[in-house]
Short mmCIF file of C-alpha atoms in Angstrom, two decimals:
data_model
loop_
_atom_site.label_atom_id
_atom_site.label_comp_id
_atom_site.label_asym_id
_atom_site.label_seq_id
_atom_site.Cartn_x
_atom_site.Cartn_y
_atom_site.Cartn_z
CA UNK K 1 0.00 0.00 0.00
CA UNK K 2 0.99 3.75 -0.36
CA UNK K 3 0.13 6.42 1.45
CA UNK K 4 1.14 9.94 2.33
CA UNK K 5 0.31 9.12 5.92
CA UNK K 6 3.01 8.78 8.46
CA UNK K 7 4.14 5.99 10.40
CA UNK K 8 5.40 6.60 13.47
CA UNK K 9 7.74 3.40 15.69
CA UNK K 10 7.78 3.77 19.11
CA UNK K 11 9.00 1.76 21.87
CA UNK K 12 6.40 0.98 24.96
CA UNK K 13 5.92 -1.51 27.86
CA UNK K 14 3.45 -3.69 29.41
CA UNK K 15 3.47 -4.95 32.83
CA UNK K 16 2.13 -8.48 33.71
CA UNK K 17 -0.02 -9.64 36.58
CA UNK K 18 3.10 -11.26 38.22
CA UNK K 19 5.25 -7.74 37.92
CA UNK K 20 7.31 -8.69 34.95
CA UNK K 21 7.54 -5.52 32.57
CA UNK K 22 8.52 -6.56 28.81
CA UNK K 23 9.17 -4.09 26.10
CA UNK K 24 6.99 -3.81 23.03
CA UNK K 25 7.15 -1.97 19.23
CA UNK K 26 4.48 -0.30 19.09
CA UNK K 27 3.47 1.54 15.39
CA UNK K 28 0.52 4.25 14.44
CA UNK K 29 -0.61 3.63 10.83
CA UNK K 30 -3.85 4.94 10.28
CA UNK K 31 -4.17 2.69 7.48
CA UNK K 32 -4.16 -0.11 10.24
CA UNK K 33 -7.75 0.77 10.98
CA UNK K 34 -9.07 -0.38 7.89
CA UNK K 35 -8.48 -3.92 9.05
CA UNK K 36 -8.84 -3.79 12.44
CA UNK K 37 -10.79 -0.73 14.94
CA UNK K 38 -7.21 0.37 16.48
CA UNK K 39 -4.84 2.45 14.51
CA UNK K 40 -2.02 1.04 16.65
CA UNK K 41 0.19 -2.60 16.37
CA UNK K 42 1.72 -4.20 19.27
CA UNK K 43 4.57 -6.00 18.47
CA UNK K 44 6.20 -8.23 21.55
CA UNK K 45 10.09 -8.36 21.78
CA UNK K 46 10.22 -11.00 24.60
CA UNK K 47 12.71 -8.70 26.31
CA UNK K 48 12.54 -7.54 29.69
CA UNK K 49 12.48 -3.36 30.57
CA UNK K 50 16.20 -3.03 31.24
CA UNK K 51 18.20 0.04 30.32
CA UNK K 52 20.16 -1.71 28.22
CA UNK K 53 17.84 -3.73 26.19
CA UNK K 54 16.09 -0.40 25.45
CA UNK K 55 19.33 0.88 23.99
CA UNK K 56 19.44 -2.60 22.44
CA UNK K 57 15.90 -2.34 20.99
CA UNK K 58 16.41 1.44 20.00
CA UNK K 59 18.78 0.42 17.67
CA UNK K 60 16.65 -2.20 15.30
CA UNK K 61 12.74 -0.58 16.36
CA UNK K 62 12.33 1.04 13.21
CA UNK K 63 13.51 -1.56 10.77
CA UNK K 64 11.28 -4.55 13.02
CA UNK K 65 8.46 -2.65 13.11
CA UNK K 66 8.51 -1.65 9.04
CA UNK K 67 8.98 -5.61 8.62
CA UNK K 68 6.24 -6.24 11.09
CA UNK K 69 3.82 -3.23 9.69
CA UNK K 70 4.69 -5.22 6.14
CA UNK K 71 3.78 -8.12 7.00
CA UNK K 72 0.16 -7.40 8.57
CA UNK K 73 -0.50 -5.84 5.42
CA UNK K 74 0.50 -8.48 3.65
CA UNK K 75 -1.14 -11.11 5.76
CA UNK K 76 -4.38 -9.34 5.04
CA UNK K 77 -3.78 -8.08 1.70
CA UNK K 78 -6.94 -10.32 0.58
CA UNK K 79 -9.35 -8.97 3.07
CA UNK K 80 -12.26 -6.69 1.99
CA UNK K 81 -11.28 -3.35 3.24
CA UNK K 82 -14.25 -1.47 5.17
CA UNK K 83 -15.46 0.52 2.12
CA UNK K 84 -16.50 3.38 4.37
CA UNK K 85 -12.84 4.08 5.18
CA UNK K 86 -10.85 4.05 1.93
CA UNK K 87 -10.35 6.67 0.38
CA UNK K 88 -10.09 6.65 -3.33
CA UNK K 89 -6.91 7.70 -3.64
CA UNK K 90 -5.84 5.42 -1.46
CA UNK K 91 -7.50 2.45 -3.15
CA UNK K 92 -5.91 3.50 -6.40
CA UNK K 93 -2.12 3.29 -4.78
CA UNK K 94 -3.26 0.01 -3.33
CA UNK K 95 -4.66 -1.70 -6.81
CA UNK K 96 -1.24 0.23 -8.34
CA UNK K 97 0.93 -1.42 -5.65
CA UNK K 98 -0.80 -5.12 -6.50
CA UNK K 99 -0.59 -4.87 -10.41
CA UNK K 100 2.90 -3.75 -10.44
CA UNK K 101 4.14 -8.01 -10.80
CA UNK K 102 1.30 -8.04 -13.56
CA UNK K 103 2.50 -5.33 -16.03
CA UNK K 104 5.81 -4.71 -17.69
CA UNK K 105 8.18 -1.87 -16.64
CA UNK K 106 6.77 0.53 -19.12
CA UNK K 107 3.41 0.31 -18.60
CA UNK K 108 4.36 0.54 -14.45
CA UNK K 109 5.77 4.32 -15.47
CA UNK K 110 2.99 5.25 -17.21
CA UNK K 111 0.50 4.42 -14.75
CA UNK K 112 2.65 5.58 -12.09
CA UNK K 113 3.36 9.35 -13.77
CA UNK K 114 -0.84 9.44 -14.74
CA UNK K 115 -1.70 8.34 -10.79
CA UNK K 116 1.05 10.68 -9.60
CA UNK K 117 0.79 14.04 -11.46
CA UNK K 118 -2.66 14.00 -12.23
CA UNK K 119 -5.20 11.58 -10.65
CA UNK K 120 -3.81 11.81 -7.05
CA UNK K 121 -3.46 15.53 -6.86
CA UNK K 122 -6.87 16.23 -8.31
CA UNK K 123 -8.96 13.73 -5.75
CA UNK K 124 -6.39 13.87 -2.85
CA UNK K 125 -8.09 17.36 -1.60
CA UNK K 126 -11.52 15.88 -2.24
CA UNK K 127 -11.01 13.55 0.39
CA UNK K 128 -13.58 11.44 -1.46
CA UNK K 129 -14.43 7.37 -0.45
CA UNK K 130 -13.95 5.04 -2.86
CA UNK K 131 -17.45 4.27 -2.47
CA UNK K 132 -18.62 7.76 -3.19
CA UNK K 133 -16.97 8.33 -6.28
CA UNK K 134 -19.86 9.00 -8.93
CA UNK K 135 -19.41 8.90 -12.73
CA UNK K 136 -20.53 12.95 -12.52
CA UNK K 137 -16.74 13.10 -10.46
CA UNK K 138 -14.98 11.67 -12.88
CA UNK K 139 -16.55 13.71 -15.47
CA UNK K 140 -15.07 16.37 -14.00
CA UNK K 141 -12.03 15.24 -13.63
CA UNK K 142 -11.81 14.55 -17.40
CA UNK K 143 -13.23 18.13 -18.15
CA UNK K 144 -10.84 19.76 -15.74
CA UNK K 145 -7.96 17.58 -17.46
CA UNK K 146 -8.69 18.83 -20.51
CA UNK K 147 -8.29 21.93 -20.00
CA UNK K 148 -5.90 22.47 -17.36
CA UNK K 149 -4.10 19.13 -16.94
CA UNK K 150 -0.76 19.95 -18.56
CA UNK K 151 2.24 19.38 -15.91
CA UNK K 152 5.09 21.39 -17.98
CA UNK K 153 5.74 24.40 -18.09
CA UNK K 154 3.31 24.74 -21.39
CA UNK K 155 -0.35 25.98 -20.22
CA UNK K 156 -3.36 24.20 -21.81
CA UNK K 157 -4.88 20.70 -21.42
CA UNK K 158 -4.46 17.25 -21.82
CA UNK K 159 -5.15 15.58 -25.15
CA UNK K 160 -8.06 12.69 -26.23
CA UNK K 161 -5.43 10.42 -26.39
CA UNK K 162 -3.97 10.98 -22.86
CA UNK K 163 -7.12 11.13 -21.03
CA UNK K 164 -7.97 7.92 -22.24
CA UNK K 165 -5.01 6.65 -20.58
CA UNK K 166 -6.00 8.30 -17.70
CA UNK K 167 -9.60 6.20 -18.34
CA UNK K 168 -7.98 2.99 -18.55
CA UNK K 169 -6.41 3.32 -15.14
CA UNK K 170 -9.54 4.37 -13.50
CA UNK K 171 -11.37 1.88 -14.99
CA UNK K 172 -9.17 -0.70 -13.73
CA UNK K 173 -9.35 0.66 -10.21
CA UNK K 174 -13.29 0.53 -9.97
CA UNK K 175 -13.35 -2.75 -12.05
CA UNK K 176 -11.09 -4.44 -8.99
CA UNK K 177 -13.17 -2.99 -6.41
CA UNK K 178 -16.30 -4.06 -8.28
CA UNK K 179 -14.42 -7.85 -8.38
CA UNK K 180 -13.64 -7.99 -4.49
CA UNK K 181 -16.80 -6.97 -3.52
CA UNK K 182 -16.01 -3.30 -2.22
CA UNK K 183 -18.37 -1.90 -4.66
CA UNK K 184 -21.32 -2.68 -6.16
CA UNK K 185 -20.98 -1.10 -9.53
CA UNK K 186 -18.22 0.97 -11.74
CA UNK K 187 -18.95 4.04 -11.86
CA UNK K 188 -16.10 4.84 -14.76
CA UNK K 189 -17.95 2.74 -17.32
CA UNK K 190 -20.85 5.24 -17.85
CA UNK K 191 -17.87 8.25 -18.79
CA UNK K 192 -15.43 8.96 -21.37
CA UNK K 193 -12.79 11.79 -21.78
CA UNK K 194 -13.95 14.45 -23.99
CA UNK K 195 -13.17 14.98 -27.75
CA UNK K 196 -12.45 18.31 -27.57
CA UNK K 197 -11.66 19.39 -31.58
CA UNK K 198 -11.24 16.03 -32.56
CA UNK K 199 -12.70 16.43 -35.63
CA UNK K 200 -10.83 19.65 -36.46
CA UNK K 201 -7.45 17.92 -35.75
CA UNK K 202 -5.59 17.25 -39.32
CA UNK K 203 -3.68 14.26 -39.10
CA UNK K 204 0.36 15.02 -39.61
CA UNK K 205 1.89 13.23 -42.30
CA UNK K 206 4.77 13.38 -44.72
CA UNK K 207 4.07 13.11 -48.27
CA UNK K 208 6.19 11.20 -51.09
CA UNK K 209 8.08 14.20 -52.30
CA UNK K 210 8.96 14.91 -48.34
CA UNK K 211 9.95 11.41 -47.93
CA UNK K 212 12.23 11.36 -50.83
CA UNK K 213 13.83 14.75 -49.90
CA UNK K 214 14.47 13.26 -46.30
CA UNK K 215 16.11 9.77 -48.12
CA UNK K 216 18.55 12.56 -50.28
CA UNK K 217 19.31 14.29 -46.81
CA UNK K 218 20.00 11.02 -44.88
CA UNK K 219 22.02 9.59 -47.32
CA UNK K 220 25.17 7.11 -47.02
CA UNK K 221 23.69 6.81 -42.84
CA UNK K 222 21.34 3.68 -41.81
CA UNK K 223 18.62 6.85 -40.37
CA UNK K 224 17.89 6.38 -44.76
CA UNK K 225 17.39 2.81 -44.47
CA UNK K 226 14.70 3.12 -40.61
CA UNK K 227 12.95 6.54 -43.18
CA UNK K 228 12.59 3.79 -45.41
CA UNK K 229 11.13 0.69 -44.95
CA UNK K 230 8.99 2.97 -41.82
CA UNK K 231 7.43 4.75 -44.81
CA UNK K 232 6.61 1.84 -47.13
CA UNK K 233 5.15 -0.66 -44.22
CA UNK K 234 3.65 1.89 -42.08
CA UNK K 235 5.41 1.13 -38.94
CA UNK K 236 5.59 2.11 -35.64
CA UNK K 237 8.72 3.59 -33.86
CA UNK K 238 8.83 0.73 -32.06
CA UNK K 239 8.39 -1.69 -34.50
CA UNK K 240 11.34 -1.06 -36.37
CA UNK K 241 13.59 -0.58 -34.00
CA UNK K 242 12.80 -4.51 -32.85
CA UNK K 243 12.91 -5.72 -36.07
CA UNK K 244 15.11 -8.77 -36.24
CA UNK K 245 16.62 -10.90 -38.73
CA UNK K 246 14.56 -13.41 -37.86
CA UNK K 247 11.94 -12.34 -38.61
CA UNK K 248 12.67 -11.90 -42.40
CA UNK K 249 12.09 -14.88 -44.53
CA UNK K 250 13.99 -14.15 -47.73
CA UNK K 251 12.99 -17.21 -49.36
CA UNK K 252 9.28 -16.76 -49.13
CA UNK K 253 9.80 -12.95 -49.44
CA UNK K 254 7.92 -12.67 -45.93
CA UNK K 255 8.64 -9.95 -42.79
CA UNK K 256 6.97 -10.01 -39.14
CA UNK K 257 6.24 -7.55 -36.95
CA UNK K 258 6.27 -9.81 -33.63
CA UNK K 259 8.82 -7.95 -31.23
CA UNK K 260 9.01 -4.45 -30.13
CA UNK K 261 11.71 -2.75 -28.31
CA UNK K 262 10.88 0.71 -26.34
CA UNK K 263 12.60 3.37 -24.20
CA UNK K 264 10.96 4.97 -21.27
CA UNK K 265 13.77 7.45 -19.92
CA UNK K 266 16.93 5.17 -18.99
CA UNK K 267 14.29 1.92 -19.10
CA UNK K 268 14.60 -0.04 -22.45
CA UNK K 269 11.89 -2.73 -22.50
CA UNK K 270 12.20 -5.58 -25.60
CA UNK K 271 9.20 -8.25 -25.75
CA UNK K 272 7.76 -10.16 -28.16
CA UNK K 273 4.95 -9.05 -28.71
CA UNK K 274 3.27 -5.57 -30.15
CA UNK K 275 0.87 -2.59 -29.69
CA UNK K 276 -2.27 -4.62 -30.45
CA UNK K 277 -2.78 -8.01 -31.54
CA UNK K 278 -3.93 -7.08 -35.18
CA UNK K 279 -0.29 -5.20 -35.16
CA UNK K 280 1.28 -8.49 -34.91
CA UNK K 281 1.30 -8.86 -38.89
CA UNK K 282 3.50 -10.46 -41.44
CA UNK K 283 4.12 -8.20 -44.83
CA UNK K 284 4.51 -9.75 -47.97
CA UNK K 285 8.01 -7.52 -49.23
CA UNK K 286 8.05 -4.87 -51.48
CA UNK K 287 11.08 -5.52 -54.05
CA UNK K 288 12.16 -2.27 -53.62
CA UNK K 289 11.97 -3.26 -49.05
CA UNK K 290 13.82 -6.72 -49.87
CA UNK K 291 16.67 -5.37 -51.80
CA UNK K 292 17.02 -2.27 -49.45
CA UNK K 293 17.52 -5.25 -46.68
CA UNK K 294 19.25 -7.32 -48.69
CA UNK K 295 21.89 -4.78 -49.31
CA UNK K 296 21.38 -3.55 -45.35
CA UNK K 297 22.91 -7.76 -44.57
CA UNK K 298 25.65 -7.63 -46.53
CA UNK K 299 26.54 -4.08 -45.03
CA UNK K 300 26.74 -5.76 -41.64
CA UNK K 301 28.39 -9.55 -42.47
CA UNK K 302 31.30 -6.98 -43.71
CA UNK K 303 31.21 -5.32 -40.34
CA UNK K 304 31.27 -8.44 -38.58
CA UNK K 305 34.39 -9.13 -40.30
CA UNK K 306 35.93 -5.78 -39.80
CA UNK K 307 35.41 -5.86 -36.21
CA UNK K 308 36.14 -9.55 -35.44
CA UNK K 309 35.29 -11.20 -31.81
CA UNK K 310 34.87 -7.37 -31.25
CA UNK K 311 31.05 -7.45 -33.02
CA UNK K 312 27.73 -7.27 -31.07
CA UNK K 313 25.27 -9.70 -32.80
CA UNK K 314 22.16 -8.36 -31.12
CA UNK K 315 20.10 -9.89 -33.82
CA UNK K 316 18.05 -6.62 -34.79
CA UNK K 317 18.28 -5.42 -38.16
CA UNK K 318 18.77 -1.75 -37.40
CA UNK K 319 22.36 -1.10 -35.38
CA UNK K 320 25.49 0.79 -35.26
CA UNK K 321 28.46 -0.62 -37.18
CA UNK K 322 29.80 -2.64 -34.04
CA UNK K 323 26.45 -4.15 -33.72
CA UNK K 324 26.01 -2.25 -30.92
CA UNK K 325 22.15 -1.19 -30.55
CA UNK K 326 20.60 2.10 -31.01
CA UNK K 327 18.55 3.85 -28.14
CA UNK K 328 15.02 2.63 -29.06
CA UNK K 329 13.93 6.83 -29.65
CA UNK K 330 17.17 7.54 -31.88
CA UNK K 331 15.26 7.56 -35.21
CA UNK K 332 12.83 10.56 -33.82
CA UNK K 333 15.91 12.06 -32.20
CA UNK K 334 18.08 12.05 -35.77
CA UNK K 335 14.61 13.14 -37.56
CA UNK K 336 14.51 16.46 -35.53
CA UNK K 337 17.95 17.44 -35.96
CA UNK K 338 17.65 16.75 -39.41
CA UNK K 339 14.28 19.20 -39.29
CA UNK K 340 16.46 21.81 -37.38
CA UNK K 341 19.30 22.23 -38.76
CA UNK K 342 17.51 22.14 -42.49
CA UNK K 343 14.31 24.67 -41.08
CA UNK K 344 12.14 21.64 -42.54
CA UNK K 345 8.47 21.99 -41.44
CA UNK K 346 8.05 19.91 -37.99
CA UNK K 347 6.63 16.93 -37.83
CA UNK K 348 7.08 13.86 -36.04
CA UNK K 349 8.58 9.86 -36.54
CA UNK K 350 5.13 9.11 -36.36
CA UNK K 351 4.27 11.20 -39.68
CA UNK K 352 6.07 8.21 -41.48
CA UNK K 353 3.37 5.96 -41.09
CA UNK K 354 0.61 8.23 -41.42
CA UNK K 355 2.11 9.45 -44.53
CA UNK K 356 2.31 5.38 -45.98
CA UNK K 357 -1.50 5.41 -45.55
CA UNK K 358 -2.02 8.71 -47.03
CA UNK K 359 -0.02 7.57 -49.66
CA UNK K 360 -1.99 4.09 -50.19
CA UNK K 361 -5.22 5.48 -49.99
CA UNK K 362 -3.97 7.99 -52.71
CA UNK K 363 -3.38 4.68 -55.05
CA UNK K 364 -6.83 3.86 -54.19
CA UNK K 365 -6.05 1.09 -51.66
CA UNK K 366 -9.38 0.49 -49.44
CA UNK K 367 -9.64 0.98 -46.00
CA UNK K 368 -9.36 -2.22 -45.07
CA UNK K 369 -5.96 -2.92 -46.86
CA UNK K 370 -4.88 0.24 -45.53
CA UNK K 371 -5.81 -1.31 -42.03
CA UNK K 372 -4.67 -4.44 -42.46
CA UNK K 373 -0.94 -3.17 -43.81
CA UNK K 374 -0.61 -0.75 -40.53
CA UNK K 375 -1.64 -3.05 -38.52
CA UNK K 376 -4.76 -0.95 -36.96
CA UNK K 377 -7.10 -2.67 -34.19
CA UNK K 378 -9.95 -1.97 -36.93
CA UNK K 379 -10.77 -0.48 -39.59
CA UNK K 380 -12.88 2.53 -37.89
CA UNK K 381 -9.41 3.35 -36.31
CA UNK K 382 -8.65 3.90 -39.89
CA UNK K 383 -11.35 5.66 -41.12
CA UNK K 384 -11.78 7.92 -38.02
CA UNK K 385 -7.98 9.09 -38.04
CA UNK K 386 -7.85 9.69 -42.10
CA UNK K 387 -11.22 11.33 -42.67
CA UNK K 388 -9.85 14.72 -43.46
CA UNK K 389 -7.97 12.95 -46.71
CA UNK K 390 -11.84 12.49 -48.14
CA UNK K 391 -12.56 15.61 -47.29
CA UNK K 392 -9.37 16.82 -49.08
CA UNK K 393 -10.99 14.61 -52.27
CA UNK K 394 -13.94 15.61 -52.05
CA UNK K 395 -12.91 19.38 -51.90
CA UNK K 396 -10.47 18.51 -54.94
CA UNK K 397 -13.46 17.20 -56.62
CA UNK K 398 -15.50 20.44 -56.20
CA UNK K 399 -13.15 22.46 -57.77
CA UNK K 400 -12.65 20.24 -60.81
CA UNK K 401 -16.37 20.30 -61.16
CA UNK K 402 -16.71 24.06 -60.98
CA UNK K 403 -17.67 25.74 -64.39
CA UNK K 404 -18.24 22.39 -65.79
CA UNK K 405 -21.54 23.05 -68.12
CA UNK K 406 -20.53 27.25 -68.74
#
């Protein structure tokens, strides 16, 4: 559990009917009265009052009594806590604490930095039980997130995207307490963030001609080879920066995207697996893709033999000339310099893949090839995200209409 309570150690005594006085730990944690009516633990040392067992005792309280406060809590992690005591902020530390073994390291700093800068200090003055939370609170919350949730130094509010983060955390929460019987409903499933401007939001991409200006700039360095095959398969940062060898069948012309590699800070987290499970696709190769990574293995075999017992074989397709891997965020890193130092109009990694759809549903692709290339959840994802492209046709269409029958 976590708490911004204090816990206080103290040593006390207790005499017995025969005269004998023994010394005892004795801790405050008011989170100790959720499982039982005192806010204090007793712990008994066995050791007589003597002036120099207290010094001995004064020296080890505070780490026996944390071990001892530990395990009570741990002892009665499975109870059902009194519902008319927990707060919800405290509840949501509590479910955080238990999922952390459940999750991978990523995910753990994400939902710690959402519970910690936002969700905490908005309810924590509210002083609101977990069993009083309504779905008109949370509504709030989302409104008041939206428009003044930022944590920088930038003024403004929180995106779509990042308050449905913030959703899927405290849907999780109620869902638990829902599941062991604290609540009797979830009061997050009747809200959603708003979509403030979604619909005015262009989606950024980069079109061919920017794509083959960035290939000319990037020339002779492997950032031209991750601009590349990123463009033509629609990938995700993270997707090409865990492609692997392995992956590539060369015989049957075949790629997979089954492993992802990601950077949080310092934290670099590789798994196999992806984003969604429709993004765990295999690709039928482009020539133009295959003889890019062709070319892109023969590069490296001659590295391995330049550098000798000296070589890294990581097994990923994209690395330095030792072998050595890249930080997984290097590609978005080397994109903005490139943007800097050229004044190129900004726009993002990510602009890569949006511009490969753009560029397929140019060519008349449907929406559900385009889906199925990217690797979207569905197709509405799709549809919903690329809308203003129509609207660019149909505007197009308009004008080429205008004056048609003067």
């Amino acid at each position: 559990m976590a708490s911004d309570k204090a816990t206080t150690i103290n040593i006390n005594t207790k005499t017995t009917k025969a005269g004998n006085t023994y010394l005892y730990i004795v801790i405050y944690d008011e989170r100790l009265a959720d499982f039982q009516k005192s806010k204090y633990l007793w712990i008994s040392t066995g050791m007589t009052d003597t002036p120099r067992n207290r010094r001995k005792l004064s020296k080890t309280k505070d780490r026996t009594g944390i071990e001892a406060l530990n395990e009570f809590f741990d002892s009665h992690r499975d109870e059902t806590v009194a519902p008319e005591k927990m707060l919800f902020t405290d509840y949501i530390w509590d479910w955080f604490e238990r999922q952390r073994e459940q999750i991978d390291e990523v995910t753990q700093r994400g939902y710690e930095s959402y519970i910690r800068l936002h969700i905490a200090p908005y309810f924590e003055p509210k002083k609101l039980l977990l069993k009083d939370v309504t779905a008109l609170h949370i509504e709030d919350y989302y409104n008041y997130q939206a428009k003044h949730g930022r944590s920088d130094s930038k003024r403004g509010g929180l995106s779509y995207s990042s308050l449905k983060k913030h959703k899927a955390v405290i849907n999780q929460v109620f869902k638990d307490a829902v599941k062991r019987g604290i609540i009797n409903s979830n009061p997050s499933q009747y809200v959603s963030p708003p979509k403030i401007n979604r619909t005015d939001k262009e989606v950024q991409f980069y079109t061919v001609d920017e794509v083959k200006h960035l290939l000319e700039l990037f020339d002779g360095r492997i950032m031209k080879d991750i601009i590349y095959i990123t463009f033509m398969l629609g990938l995700r940062l993270s997707e090409v920066m865990g492609l692997r060898w392995e992956a590539i069948d060369f015989k049957n012309n075949t790629l997979k995207i089954n492993h992802t590699k990601v950077a949080n800070g310092s934290l670099i987290v590789a798994k196999d697996s992806t984003k969604t499970k429709s993004s765990n696709r295999q690709y039928v190769m482009p020539a133009d893709v295959r003889n890019m990574l062709l070319a892109l293995r023969e590069k490296q075999a001659a590295n391995k033999k330049l550098f000798g017992k000296k070589y890294i074989d990581t097994g990923y397709v994209f690395v330095k000339e030792d072998g050595s891997e890249y930080y997984p965020k290097y590609p978005q890193q080397e994109l903005l310099k490139m943007i800097k130092r050229e004044h190129l109009p900004h726009k993002t990694f990510h602009a890569l893949r949006h511009g490969c759809v753009t560029a397929m549903l140019d060519r008349a692709q449907t929406m559900k090839d385009v889906s199925e290339w990217v690797g979207h959840s569905s197709i509405k994802i799709t549809m919903d995200l690329y809308a203003h492209i129509d609207k660019k046709r149909k505007a197009e269409t308009a004008k080429a209409m205008e004056g048609l029958l003067d």
